[in-house]
Amino acid sequence: MCANVFGALKSLFGKPFDGGKRMDHGSQQQQQQQQQQHPAMMRLYEVQREVQSLGPQVCTFSGLKNEREYRRLERELTRLLLEVDQVDTEGRADLQGARKRAAQEVEGLLRYLEENATHPSRLAIEELSREAQRLVEQGVVEPQRAGGTAEISDELVDAVQELILKLTQVKTGGRVPLRKARYRALTRLCAVQDVIEGRTRQQTLPLPLSEDTHAAVQKINQIMVQVSGARSQLVALLMGLSGRDSCAHLSRVLTELLVELDALDVSGNAAVRNYRKQVVEEINGLLKHLDLEGEGDDTRRYDLAQNDSIRQIEAVRGRVCQLRGEVLRHCGVGDLFRPKPELQSLLTHLDQVDTARNPCIREARRRAVLEVQAVITFLDLREALICRQPCQNEPQQHRAVWMVLGSLSDLQAQVLCFEGKRADKNYILLEELLTKQLLALDAVDPQGDEMTKVARKQAVKFAQNILSYLDMKTDEWEY
């Protein structure tokens, strides 16, 4: 849409207004000069320059209607629209046409600005961001402000992870403002996730060294207390819950703590030196998240169409698609095509893809990994079914588990080649058949047989993974 707006601007102002009349080259050139010197046309050209200046700002604005920048852009465009309307065309058709087209372009920018600020996806991003704010405020910020220490629970970590996944699933339709808004929300929430998971790891660490160990330990312990407070402060900043502080101020505070640690003399005591090193790493871990102030403004970050990492991921996905097709074709004629070494090498390649702390690239890589793993597990089960040689006294319940695994293998083949949406009949049928297999496994009574217990547990996990993979293929995710 943004490109369409600029294209329309070029079509409007990239050629002289000729009033739609045909004439010889000399007469046309003379009329063009007269038009360009006309006061009305001169004013329209001034509006053109202002529109071209505001256009990029409108096309990249990613906020809401209640924000100051939105009101400024709306005010400027409304002013231009009024000025265009006041241009005196003296009843001339060519000037009237030029004025009409200029008004249409300003109105187009106004519509684009409002549509993006009120788009359902933009509102969904805002609602998820507010939900994240509520979670973080209750679980981290409020305990810290009350003078206590926030105990990060597994429930909080899981809730943040769920919100991140929901954000990655918000559709942007390729609109730059929506992509910026989603990326901005994601980067902050992923940073919060990293900070609170670091706090969770810290909660499991042994207590700080005794102050009797070394003269520097007391100072390091004091700095650790300050770092703990800075961690909660950072989370509040990232989530917009701290009105007084700023990222720049917190960065200066943490940098000063690093200087104080560096000045401590801990020579001759390896335990204290290692303790100081851990605290330095804690501070550096917080500092790396303080560069998010302008995150999302850089086009290379949120527009991933030409991103090298995405290109690598897409190349892997293309190769996986080819291998998957070969595997399914060979299975259809009773043969087993075994490209596992290549699939394993693709996993290694995906592991080496640089995500640049971009949550969308991280999610794209995760999904590509799941696609590779789905083919590998399908091959493993097929091979196990072919090589299976049951003994004569095999328990009936163990044989029942293997019968379900055979059905699951056939169903996974259908899931691997499924291309459609959740409303499709084939999706509903596959989901129903997979659920029936889970119920069949639930009905198997191991009767105390340990081998059957293990086999049933693995089969249940396998069926659940197929269901999850089917859901992933149909959730219409975009990066």
PDB file of C-alpha atoms in Angstrom, residues 14 147 177 186 242 247 333 430:
ATOM      1  CA  GLY A  14       5.659  13.516 -12.443  1.00  0.00           C
ATOM      2  CA  GLY A 147      10.595  -3.251  48.582  1.00  0.00           C
ATOM      3  CA  PRO A 177       3.327   0.135   9.781  1.00  0.00           C
ATOM      4  CA  LEU A 186       8.085  -8.645  19.824  1.00  0.00           C
ATOM      5  CA  SER A 242       8.484   3.343  34.099  1.00  0.00           C
ATOM      6  CA  CYS A 247      17.220   3.477  29.002  1.00  0.00           C
ATOM      7  CA  VAL A 333       5.428 -47.965  -4.097  1.00  0.00           C
ATOM      8  CA  LEU A 430      -7.190 -35.779   9.776  1.00  0.00           C
TER       9      LEU A 430
END
